[in-house]
Amino acid sequence: MRRLSSSVTAGLLLAGVVLSAAPGAYAAGEPVLTVDGPAEVGLRPHPGTGEPRSATVGVTVHDPDGDREGGGFDGEYTVTFDLSGVVGVADVRFGETGSSHCVITGTTGTCTDAFGIPPGGDTVAELELSAAKGSEPGATGAIEVTGRAEGATFTSYTARVTVGGPDLVMHPLALDHQIEPGRVQNAPLTFTNAGTADAEGVRLTLTTSHGLDYTRRYANCDYTGTRDRTRAVCDFPGTFEAGATYTLAEPIGLKAGSHAYREIFTHRVEERGDARKAPKGAGPELTLRKTRATPRAADLDPLDNGQEFDLLATNTAGFTAYGDTLAAEAGGTVEATVGFRNRGPAWIANLRSGDPVATVDVTVPAGATVTGKPARCEPRTATGGYRKEPLGAPRYFCDTPIRVFEDEDFALPFELRIDRVVPGAEGTVTVRGQALAHPALAFDPEAADNTARLVLNPEGTGSATSGGTTTGSATSGPATTGGPTAGGTTGGTTTGGTTATGGTATGSAATGGSTAGAGTSAGATGGSATTAGTAGGLASTGSLALPVAAGAVALVAAGAAVLAVARRRAGAW
């Protein structure tokens, strides 16, 4: 079955693209370019009077072998849309976005682009489709899309367009947003098929951030994830009737861990005609049952297939700064490793905003010049103002990634040249809020250990060998220098006026930076530029649901659906 859609972009269903050009037909040496679009598009039935609601279909073209030398295509190309197959089924026009070079003549649409295709691909056009007046639910047709250009071969695809279909709408949860670590809340996930046709098989995709865990795991769900999130994908075969509402026979138990702070739980439902019986695994089988529907307003927006729920745990995290103590004669260099450790118990992640969790503010001791720095550290004047030159600054601001895990060591190696020996010269290392005017860390109740000392040539100690690179043992820093402890994070180092990209050893989380009481919600320039290191993983900030599009989730085996039903009126809450 096809589902109703108000916005179907080309990237969503690339796996459904039907390729029509056989490999043997490709000219030797020519790039083979792929025209992509959604394989199936569902339209809301025509209301009879007034304007029908439309679906937006994005069409792209890209070079699947973009890694080859040159990549893309430097030449004019044309993409043709054969619309004859949807006459009487759908009305089609080009949208206003990205379609200025497109026209429709009769039942043929044509888009011509004289600027070629970049290695990463390009948008061809957006089609606006709506059900034709007089069309009946179930009416279907196809749009054939092909491309041509001198010096290139194009694959093509077929977009199947159908009037009507299922529309699965996930209901929001009514859980407590403010929680204590260790608390368990039960999530009775419920969805309605608000469309005009039954859905054959459904899939639930559940995602928890690092501070949440499932109290039970089920045989017909597949669990995957990284340190910052866990995803459960559960398939349910069977028929899910139009107008009916379904809920889990057993609610999902969500437990806030001892390290919980700002957390997100996402839950999404989609039709999966390939839902299948799972081989028996550990745990009981998760099932669905029909339930009495609650009144609701008509809403066929497929964005309602998913919901997100934010939680805020009453918890703290102790960020403890550490410095270093080093000695060298004039002309020598030393490597100072400074930073902070998260003593927990909470992890801290700005999953919503994507902002850094904190900033490490480093002031350089007198008599020394920074000749190498982490790539994530920005040069500043002594008062915190902008400075262009990356090296030799008196002060550096080093932003963390958007997440800092419990027990993480955020280490920052600096290379210092001793220009003149100043006995007992001191700088400071402070972990603070990102805004200089608001340095307090709201989650850290002990500000006293947010600052440590960076000491060069402490009084009463001998000097190091002249001209060498000498690293002293840190008095308050890590046991080893030049990097973090296991699970720690560091940036790349800039030396001699050049920059190496920094990185982290930790994964990413989905979102954060949300304000307390969160609710439900669907470098320097010039000279040698610095490139901040970033945490890996959730590129997309703002949502745990978005990473579903970033990579394929393992298919899950399905359990039998246990159904007990109460009918509901379609299109109503």
Coordinates of C-alpha atoms in Angstrom, one line a residue:
M1 CA 0.0 0.0 0.0
R2 CA 1.1 3.6 -0.6
R3 CA 0.8 6.2 2.1
L4 CA -0.5 9.7 1.8
S5 CA 2.2 12.4 1.5
S6 CA 2.4 16.1 1.7
S7 CA 6.1 16.4 1.1
V8 CA 8.0 13.6 -0.5
T9 CA 11.7 14.4 -1.1
A10 CA 13.9 12.6 -3.4
G11 CA 16.3 11.4 -0.7
L12 CA 13.6 9.4 1.2
L13 CA 13.0 6.6 -1.1
L14 CA 16.2 6.2 -3.2
A15 CA 16.1 2.5 -2.5
G16 CA 12.9 2.3 -4.6
V17 CA 14.3 3.9 -7.7
V18 CA 13.8 1.7 -10.7
L19 CA 16.9 1.8 -13.0
S20 CA 16.1 1.4 -16.7
A21 CA 19.5 1.7 -18.4
A22 CA 21.4 -1.6 -18.6
P23 CA 25.1 -1.5 -17.8
G24 CA 25.9 -2.9 -21.2
A25 CA 24.3 0.2 -22.8
Y26 CA 26.7 2.6 -21.2
A27 CA 29.4 4.2 -23.4
A28 CA 32.9 3.4 -22.3
G29 CA 34.5 6.2 -20.4
E30 CA 31.2 8.2 -20.0
P31 CA 29.9 9.1 -16.6
V32 CA 26.7 7.3 -15.7
L33 CA 24.4 9.8 -13.9
T34 CA 21.5 8.7 -11.8
V35 CA 18.1 10.6 -11.8
D36 CA 16.5 10.0 -8.4
G37 CA 13.1 10.5 -7.0
P38 CA 10.5 8.8 -4.7
A39 CA 9.4 5.4 -6.0
E40 CA 5.8 5.8 -4.7
V41 CA 3.7 8.9 -4.0
G42 CA 0.3 8.9 -2.3
L43 CA -2.1 11.8 -2.9
R44 CA -5.0 12.9 -0.7
P45 CA -8.3 12.3 -2.6
H46 CA -9.9 15.3 -4.4
P47 CA -12.4 17.0 -2.1
G48 CA -14.9 17.5 -4.9
T49 CA -15.0 21.2 -4.3
G50 CA -12.2 23.6 -3.7
E51 CA -8.5 23.0 -4.1
P52 CA -7.0 19.6 -3.3
R53 CA -4.0 19.4 -1.2
S54 CA -0.8 18.7 -3.1
A55 CA 2.4 16.7 -2.5
T56 CA 5.8 18.0 -3.3
V57 CA 8.1 15.6 -5.1
G58 CA 11.8 16.4 -5.3
V59 CA 13.9 15.1 -8.2
T60 CA 17.7 15.0 -8.2
V61 CA 20.5 13.9 -10.4
H62 CA 23.9 12.7 -9.1
D63 CA 27.0 10.8 -10.1
P64 CA 27.1 7.5 -8.1
D65 CA 30.9 7.3 -8.9
G66 CA 31.6 10.7 -7.5
D67 CA 34.9 9.6 -6.1
R68 CA 36.4 9.2 -9.6
E69 CA 38.7 12.0 -10.8
G70 CA 36.7 15.0 -11.8
G71 CA 33.3 13.7 -10.6
G72 CA 30.0 15.1 -11.7
F73 CA 29.5 16.4 -15.3
D74 CA 30.5 19.6 -17.0
G75 CA 27.9 20.1 -19.7
E76 CA 24.3 20.9 -20.5
Y77 CA 21.8 18.2 -19.7
T78 CA 18.1 17.7 -20.0
V79 CA 15.7 15.7 -17.9
T80 CA 12.3 14.8 -19.3
F81 CA 9.1 13.9 -17.4
D82 CA 6.5 11.7 -19.2
L83 CA 3.3 12.7 -17.5
S84 CA 0.9 10.8 -19.8
G85 CA 0.6 7.9 -17.3
V86 CA -1.1 10.1 -14.7
V87 CA -3.7 11.8 -16.9
G88 CA -6.9 11.5 -14.9
V89 CA -5.1 10.5 -11.8
A90 CA -3.0 13.6 -10.9
D91 CA -2.6 17.2 -11.9
V92 CA 1.1 18.0 -12.2
R93 CA 3.0 21.3 -12.3
F94 CA 6.5 22.4 -11.5
G95 CA 7.0 24.0 -8.1
E96 CA 8.5 27.4 -7.5
T97 CA 11.7 26.1 -5.9
G98 CA 14.5 25.0 -8.2
S99 CA 12.3 24.7 -11.3
S100 CA 12.9 28.0 -13.1
H101 CA 14.4 26.2 -16.1
C102 CA 11.5 23.7 -16.4
V103 CA 8.3 23.8 -18.6
I104 CA 5.4 21.5 -19.3
T105 CA 4.0 21.1 -22.8
G106 CA 1.0 18.8 -23.0
T107 CA 1.9 15.7 -21.1
T108 CA 5.7 16.3 -21.2
G109 CA 7.8 18.2 -18.7
T110 CA 11.3 19.3 -19.6
C111 CA 14.1 20.7 -17.5
T112 CA 17.4 21.9 -19.1
D113 CA 20.4 22.9 -17.1
A114 CA 23.5 24.4 -18.9
F115 CA 25.7 24.5 -15.8
G116 CA 26.3 20.7 -15.4
I117 CA 26.2 18.6 -12.3
P118 CA 28.6 19.0 -9.4
P119 CA 30.3 15.9 -7.9
G120 CA 27.8 15.8 -5.0
G121 CA 24.8 15.9 -7.3
D122 CA 22.1 18.6 -7.9
T123 CA 18.4 19.2 -7.7
V124 CA 16.6 19.0 -11.0
A125 CA 13.2 20.2 -10.0
E126 CA 10.2 20.0 -7.7
L127 CA 6.9 18.6 -8.9
E128 CA 3.6 19.6 -7.3
L129 CA 1.1 16.8 -7.6
S130 CA -2.6 16.8 -6.5
A131 CA -5.4 14.3 -7.2
A132 CA -7.3 15.1 -10.4
K133 CA -10.9 16.1 -10.1
G134 CA -13.0 13.0 -10.6
S135 CA -10.3 10.6 -9.6
E136 CA -11.3 7.8 -7.2
P137 CA -9.3 6.4 -4.3
G138 CA -7.1 3.7 -5.6
A139 CA -6.5 5.3 -9.0
T140 CA -2.9 4.9 -9.9
G141 CA -0.5 5.9 -12.7
A142 CA 3.2 6.4 -13.3
I143 CA 5.6 9.3 -14.2
E144 CA 8.6 8.2 -16.2
V145 CA 11.7 10.4 -15.8
T146 CA 14.7 10.2 -18.1
G147 CA 17.8 12.2 -18.8
R148 CA 20.1 12.9 -21.7
A149 CA 23.3 14.8 -22.5
E150 CA 26.2 14.6 -24.9
G151 CA 29.1 12.7 -23.2
A152 CA 27.0 11.2 -20.4
T153 CA 24.6 8.3 -19.9
F154 CA 21.6 8.6 -17.5
T155 CA 19.7 6.0 -15.6
S156 CA 16.0 6.7 -15.2
Y157 CA 13.3 5.9 -12.7
T158 CA 9.5 5.5 -12.4
A159 CA 7.4 7.3 -9.8
R160 CA 4.2 5.4 -9.1
V161 CA 1.4 7.9 -8.1
T162 CA -1.7 6.7 -6.3
V163 CA -4.8 8.5 -5.0
G164 CA -5.4 7.6 -1.4
G165 CA -3.6 5.3 0.9
P166 CA -2.8 4.8 4.6
D167 CA -1.7 7.7 6.7
L168 CA -0.1 6.6 10.0
V169 CA -0.2 9.2 12.7
M170 CA 1.7 8.7 15.9
H171 CA 0.0 10.1 19.0
P172 CA 2.0 12.3 21.5
L173 CA 2.9 10.9 24.9
A174 CA 1.8 12.3 28.2
L175 CA 4.8 11.5 30.4
D176 CA 6.5 13.7 33.0
H177 CA 9.2 15.9 31.7
Q178 CA 10.9 16.4 35.0
I179 CA 12.4 13.2 36.3
E180 CA 14.8 11.8 38.9
P181 CA 17.7 9.4 37.9
G182 CA 16.5 5.9 38.3
R183 CA 12.9 6.6 37.6
V184 CA 10.9 4.4 35.1
Q185 CA 8.1 5.7 33.0
N186 CA 5.9 3.6 30.8
A187 CA 5.2 4.8 27.3
P188 CA 2.0 3.5 25.8
L189 CA 2.8 4.1 22.2
T190 CA -0.4 4.7 20.1
F191 CA -1.0 5.5 16.4
T192 CA -4.0 5.9 14.1
N193 CA -4.3 5.0 10.4
A194 CA -6.0 8.3 9.4
G195 CA -5.8 7.4 5.7
T196 CA -8.2 6.0 3.1
A197 CA -6.7 2.5 2.8
D198 CA -5.4 -0.2 5.1
A199 CA -1.7 -0.4 5.8
E200 CA 0.0 -3.8 5.3
G201 CA 2.5 -4.2 8.0
V202 CA 4.0 -1.4 10.2
R203 CA 7.4 -0.6 11.7
L204 CA 8.0 1.2 14.9
T205 CA 11.4 3.0 15.3
L206 CA 12.3 4.0 18.8
T207 CA 15.3 6.1 19.8
T208 CA 16.6 6.9 23.2
S209 CA 19.5 9.3 24.1
H210 CA 22.4 8.2 26.3
G211 CA 20.7 8.8 29.6
L212 CA 17.6 6.6 28.9
D213 CA 17.4 2.9 28.5
Y214 CA 14.7 0.3 27.8
T215 CA 13.6 -1.7 30.8
R216 CA 12.8 -4.7 28.6
R217 CA 14.0 -5.9 25.2
Y218 CA 11.7 -7.7 22.8
A219 CA 12.3 -10.7 20.5
N220 CA 10.8 -9.0 17.5
C221 CA 12.9 -5.8 17.8
D222 CA 16.4 -5.1 16.6
Y223 CA 18.5 -3.0 18.9
T224 CA 21.5 -1.0 17.6
G225 CA 23.3 2.2 18.6
T226 CA 26.3 4.1 19.7
R227 CA 27.4 5.4 23.0
D228 CA 25.1 8.5 22.7
R229 CA 21.9 6.7 21.6
T230 CA 20.1 3.4 21.2
R231 CA 17.6 2.6 18.4
A232 CA 15.0 -0.2 18.5
V233 CA 13.3 -1.2 15.2
C234 CA 10.2 -3.4 15.6
D235 CA 8.2 -4.9 12.8
F236 CA 4.6 -5.9 13.0
P237 CA 3.1 -7.9 10.1
G238 CA -0.7 -7.9 9.4
T239 CA -3.3 -5.4 8.2
F240 CA -3.8 -2.1 10.0
E241 CA -7.2 -0.8 9.0
A242 CA -8.0 2.7 7.8
G243 CA -9.8 4.6 10.6
A244 CA -8.5 2.3 13.3
T245 CA -6.2 3.2 16.3
Y246 CA -3.6 0.8 17.6
T247 CA -1.6 0.8 20.8
L248 CA 1.1 -1.5 22.2
A249 CA -0.2 -4.4 24.2
E250 CA 2.6 -3.6 26.7
P251 CA 4.0 -0.1 27.1
I252 CA 7.6 0.6 26.5
G253 CA 9.5 1.1 29.8
L254 CA 11.9 4.0 29.8
K255 CA 14.4 4.2 32.7
A256 CA 16.5 7.3 33.4
G257 CA 20.0 6.3 34.2
S258 CA 22.3 7.6 36.9
H259 CA 24.0 9.8 34.3
A260 CA 20.7 11.2 32.8
Y261 CA 20.4 14.9 32.3
R262 CA 18.7 16.4 29.1
E263 CA 17.2 13.4 27.3
I264 CA 15.1 12.7 24.2
F265 CA 12.9 9.8 23.3
T266 CA 11.6 9.6 19.7
H267 CA 9.0 7.2 18.4
R268 CA 7.9 6.8 14.8
V269 CA 5.6 4.5 12.8
E270 CA 5.7 3.8 9.1
E271 CA 4.1 1.3 6.8
R272 CA 6.3 -1.7 6.0
G273 CA 4.8 -4.2 3.5
D274 CA 7.9 -6.3 4.0
A275 CA 7.3 -6.8 7.8
R276 CA 7.9 -10.4 8.5
K277 CA 7.9 -13.0 11.3
A278 CA 11.1 -12.8 13.3
P279 CA 13.3 -15.7 14.3
K280 CA 12.7 -16.1 18.0
G281 CA 15.1 -14.1 20.0
A282 CA 15.6 -13.1 23.7
G283 CA 12.7 -11.6 25.6
P284 CA 9.0 -11.6 25.0
E285 CA 7.3 -10.5 21.8
L286 CA 6.1 -7.0 21.5
T287 CA 2.5 -6.8 20.1
L288 CA -0.1 -4.3 19.0
R289 CA -3.8 -4.3 19.7
K290 CA -6.7 -2.1 18.4
T291 CA -8.0 0.3 20.9
R292 CA -10.8 2.8 21.3
A293 CA -9.9 5.9 19.3
T294 CA -10.0 9.4 20.9
P295 CA -11.6 12.3 19.0
R296 CA -9.2 14.2 16.8
A297 CA -9.2 16.8 14.2
A298 CA -8.4 15.8 10.6
D299 CA -4.7 15.9 10.0
L300 CA -3.1 13.8 7.3
D301 CA 0.3 15.4 7.6
P302 CA 2.9 12.6 7.4
L303 CA 5.2 14.5 9.6
D304 CA 2.9 13.3 12.4
N305 CA 4.3 9.8 11.8
G306 CA 6.8 10.6 14.5
Q307 CA 6.8 12.3 17.9
E308 CA 9.6 13.4 20.2
F309 CA 9.6 13.7 24.0
D310 CA 12.1 15.7 26.0
L311 CA 13.0 14.9 29.6
L312 CA 15.1 16.7 32.1
A313 CA 16.6 14.8 35.0
T314 CA 17.5 16.4 38.3
N315 CA 21.2 15.8 38.1
T316 CA 24.6 17.5 38.1
A317 CA 28.0 17.1 36.5
G318 CA 31.3 18.1 38.0
F319 CA 33.6 19.6 35.5
T320 CA 37.1 19.7 37.1
A321 CA 39.8 21.8 35.4
Y322 CA 43.4 20.7 35.3
G323 CA 46.6 22.5 34.4
D324 CA 50.2 21.6 34.1
T325 CA 53.6 22.4 35.7
L326 CA 56.6 22.5 33.3
A327 CA 60.2 23.7 33.2
A328 CA 62.5 24.7 30.4
E329 CA 65.4 27.1 29.8
A330 CA 65.0 30.1 27.5
G331 CA 64.8 28.9 23.9
G332 CA 63.4 25.5 24.8
T333 CA 59.9 24.2 24.1
V334 CA 57.5 22.3 26.3
E335 CA 54.1 20.6 25.7
A336 CA 51.5 21.5 28.2
T337 CA 48.3 19.4 28.4
V338 CA 45.4 21.1 30.0
G339 CA 41.7 20.7 30.1
F340 CA 39.0 19.2 32.3
R341 CA 37.4 16.0 33.4
N342 CA 33.7 15.4 33.8
R343 CA 33.4 13.8 37.3
G344 CA 29.7 13.2 36.7
P345 CA 27.5 11.7 37.6
A346 CA 25.6 13.2 34.5
W347 CA 26.6 13.4 30.9
I348 CA 25.8 16.8 29.4
A349 CA 24.6 17.2 25.8
N350 CA 23.1 20.1 24.0
L351 CA 21.1 17.9 21.7
R352 CA 18.5 20.4 20.6
S353 CA 20.7 23.5 20.0
G354 CA 23.9 21.8 18.9
D355 CA 25.9 24.3 20.9
P356 CA 29.1 23.4 22.7
V357 CA 28.6 22.2 26.2
A358 CA 31.4 24.5 27.6
T359 CA 34.5 26.5 26.8
V360 CA 38.0 26.0 28.1
D361 CA 39.6 29.4 28.6
V362 CA 43.4 29.2 28.6
T363 CA 45.7 32.2 29.5
V364 CA 49.4 31.8 28.6
P365 CA 52.0 32.3 31.3
A366 CA 54.4 35.3 31.0
G367 CA 57.6 34.7 29.1
A368 CA 56.1 32.0 26.8
T369 CA 54.7 32.0 23.3
V370 CA 52.2 29.4 21.9
T371 CA 53.8 27.7 18.9
G372 CA 51.3 24.9 18.6
K373 CA 47.6 24.6 19.6
P374 CA 44.6 22.4 19.3
A375 CA 42.6 23.1 16.2
R376 CA 39.5 23.7 18.2
C377 CA 41.1 26.5 20.1
E378 CA 40.6 30.1 18.9
P379 CA 43.1 32.9 19.6
R380 CA 42.0 35.8 21.6
T381 CA 43.5 39.0 23.0
A382 CA 44.2 39.2 26.7
T383 CA 40.7 40.7 27.3
G384 CA 39.0 38.1 25.2
G385 CA 38.7 40.1 22.0
Y386 CA 39.1 38.9 18.4
R387 CA 42.6 38.1 17.2
K388 CA 43.5 37.1 13.6
E389 CA 46.9 35.4 14.1
P390 CA 46.4 31.8 15.3
L391 CA 49.7 31.4 17.2
G392 CA 51.4 33.6 19.8
A393 CA 48.1 34.8 21.4
P394 CA 48.0 35.5 25.1
R395 CA 44.7 33.7 25.5
Y396 CA 42.7 30.9 23.8
F397 CA 39.0 29.8 23.9
C398 CA 38.5 26.1 23.2
D399 CA 34.9 25.0 22.7
T400 CA 33.8 21.4 23.6
P401 CA 31.7 19.3 21.3
I402 CA 27.9 19.3 21.8
R403 CA 28.2 16.5 24.3
V404 CA 30.5 15.5 27.1
F405 CA 30.1 12.1 28.6
E406 CA 30.4 11.2 32.2
D407 CA 34.0 10.4 33.1
E408 CA 35.3 12.0 29.9
D409 CA 38.7 13.7 29.8
F410 CA 38.8 16.8 27.6
A411 CA 42.5 17.2 27.0
L412 CA 44.1 20.1 25.1
P413 CA 47.8 19.9 24.2
F414 CA 49.6 23.3 23.7
E415 CA 53.2 23.7 22.5
L416 CA 55.0 26.6 24.3
R417 CA 58.3 28.2 23.5
I418 CA 60.1 29.7 26.5
D419 CA 61.2 33.1 25.3
R420 CA 62.5 34.2 28.7
V421 CA 62.5 32.4 32.1
V422 CA 60.0 34.0 34.5
P423 CA 60.2 32.0 37.7
G424 CA 56.8 30.8 38.8
A425 CA 55.0 32.2 35.8
E426 CA 51.4 31.3 35.9
G427 CA 48.5 31.1 33.5
T428 CA 45.0 29.8 34.1
V429 CA 42.8 27.1 32.7
T430 CA 39.1 27.7 33.3
V431 CA 36.1 25.6 32.1
R432 CA 33.1 27.8 31.9
G433 CA 29.9 28.6 30.0
Q434 CA 30.4 29.5 26.3
A435 CA 29.3 33.1 26.8
L436 CA 32.2 35.1 28.5
A437 CA 29.6 37.3 30.2
H438 CA 27.9 34.2 31.7
P439 CA 30.6 31.8 32.8
A440 CA 28.7 29.7 35.3
L441 CA 27.9 26.1 34.4
A442 CA 24.3 25.6 35.4
F443 CA 24.8 21.9 35.9
D444 CA 27.9 22.1 38.0
P445 CA 27.3 23.1 41.6
E446 CA 31.0 23.4 42.5
A447 CA 32.6 26.3 40.7
A448 CA 35.7 26.2 42.8
D449 CA 37.3 23.4 40.8
N450 CA 36.5 25.0 37.4
T451 CA 39.9 26.8 37.4
A452 CA 43.4 25.3 37.5
R453 CA 46.9 26.7 37.1
L454 CA 49.3 26.4 34.2
V455 CA 52.8 27.0 35.7
L456 CA 56.1 27.4 33.9
N457 CA 59.5 27.1 35.8
P458 CA 58.1 27.0 39.3
E459 CA 60.3 28.6 41.8
G460 CA 62.6 26.3 43.6
T461 CA 63.0 23.8 40.7
G462 CA 65.8 23.2 38.3
S463 CA 65.7 24.1 34.7
A464 CA 65.4 21.8 31.7
T465 CA 68.0 21.3 29.0
S466 CA 68.3 24.3 26.8
G467 CA 66.7 24.1 23.4
G468 CA 65.0 20.8 23.9
T469 CA 61.3 19.9 24.1
T470 CA 60.7 19.1 27.7
T471 CA 57.4 18.1 29.3
G472 CA 57.3 18.1 33.0
S473 CA 55.0 15.9 35.0
A474 CA 51.6 17.5 35.6
T475 CA 50.8 18.4 39.2
S476 CA 47.1 18.6 38.6
G477 CA 46.8 17.3 35.1
P478 CA 46.7 13.9 33.5
A479 CA 49.4 11.3 34.2
T480 CA 50.4 11.4 30.5
T481 CA 50.6 14.5 28.3
G482 CA 49.9 15.0 24.7
G483 CA 46.4 13.4 24.8
P484 CA 43.4 12.5 26.8
T485 CA 42.9 9.4 28.9
A486 CA 40.7 6.6 27.5
G487 CA 37.4 7.9 26.2
G488 CA 38.8 11.4 26.3
T489 CA 38.6 14.2 23.7
T490 CA 41.3 16.3 22.2
G491 CA 41.8 18.6 19.3
G492 CA 44.4 18.6 16.5
T493 CA 47.4 20.7 17.0
T494 CA 48.5 23.8 15.0
T495 CA 52.3 24.3 14.8
G496 CA 54.5 26.5 12.8
G497 CA 51.6 28.5 11.4
T498 CA 49.7 25.6 10.0
T499 CA 46.6 23.8 11.1
A500 CA 45.7 20.2 11.5
T501 CA 42.1 19.3 11.8
G502 CA 41.2 18.1 15.3
G503 CA 38.9 15.4 16.2
T504 CA 37.3 13.6 19.1
A505 CA 37.2 10.1 20.4
T506 CA 33.6 10.1 21.3
G507 CA 30.4 9.7 19.3
S508 CA 27.6 12.2 18.9
A509 CA 24.2 12.6 20.4
A510 CA 21.1 13.8 18.9
T511 CA 20.1 17.0 20.4
G512 CA 20.4 19.2 23.5
G513 CA 20.7 22.7 24.7
S514 CA 17.0 22.5 25.5
T515 CA 15.8 24.7 28.3
A516 CA 14.9 23.2 31.7
G517 CA 11.5 21.8 31.6
A518 CA 11.7 20.7 28.0
G519 CA 8.5 19.7 26.2
T520 CA 7.3 17.6 23.4
S521 CA 8.4 18.7 19.9
A522 CA 7.7 17.0 16.5
G523 CA 37.9 30.0 13.7
A524 CA 39.9 32.4 13.1
T525 CA 40.3 33.9 9.6
G526 CA 43.5 35.0 7.7
G527 CA 47.0 33.7 8.4
S528 CA 46.8 30.0 9.2
A529 CA 43.1 29.2 9.7
T530 CA 42.1 27.0 12.5
T531 CA 39.5 24.3 12.0
A532 CA 37.7 23.2 15.1
G533 CA 37.5 19.6 15.9
T534 CA 34.1 18.2 16.3
A535 CA 32.4 15.3 17.9
G536 CA 31.5 12.4 15.6
G537 CA 28.1 11.0 15.0
L538 CA 24.7 13.1 15.0
A539 CA 25.5 15.5 12.3
S540 CA 22.2 16.5 12.3
T541 CA 21.5 18.3 15.4
G542 CA 18.0 19.1 16.5
S543 CA 16.5 15.7 16.4
L544 CA 17.2 12.1 17.2
A545 CA 14.8 11.1 14.5
L546 CA 16.8 12.8 11.7
P547 CA 19.7 10.3 11.8
V548 CA 17.4 7.7 10.3
A549 CA 18.0 9.3 7.0
A550 CA 21.8 9.4 7.5
G551 CA 22.2 5.6 7.4
A552 CA 20.3 2.4 7.0
V553 CA 19.0 0.8 10.2
A554 CA 19.2 -3.0 10.3
L555 CA 16.0 -4.6 9.2
V556 CA 14.2 -6.3 12.1
A557 CA 12.4 -9.5 12.3
A558 CA 8.7 -9.2 13.0
G559 CA 6.5 -10.7 15.7
A560 CA 2.9 -11.6 15.4
A561 CA 0.4 -8.8 16.0
V562 CA -2.2 -9.4 18.6
L563 CA -5.2 -7.3 17.7
A564 CA -8.3 -6.3 19.6
V565 CA -10.1 -3.5 17.9
A566 CA -12.4 -0.6 18.3
R567 CA -13.2 1.4 15.1
R568 CA -12.8 5.1 14.9
R569 CA -14.0 7.8 12.5
A570 CA -11.3 8.5 9.9
G571 CA -9.8 12.0 10.1
A572 CA -10.7 12.8 13.7
W573 CA -8.7 12.7 16.9

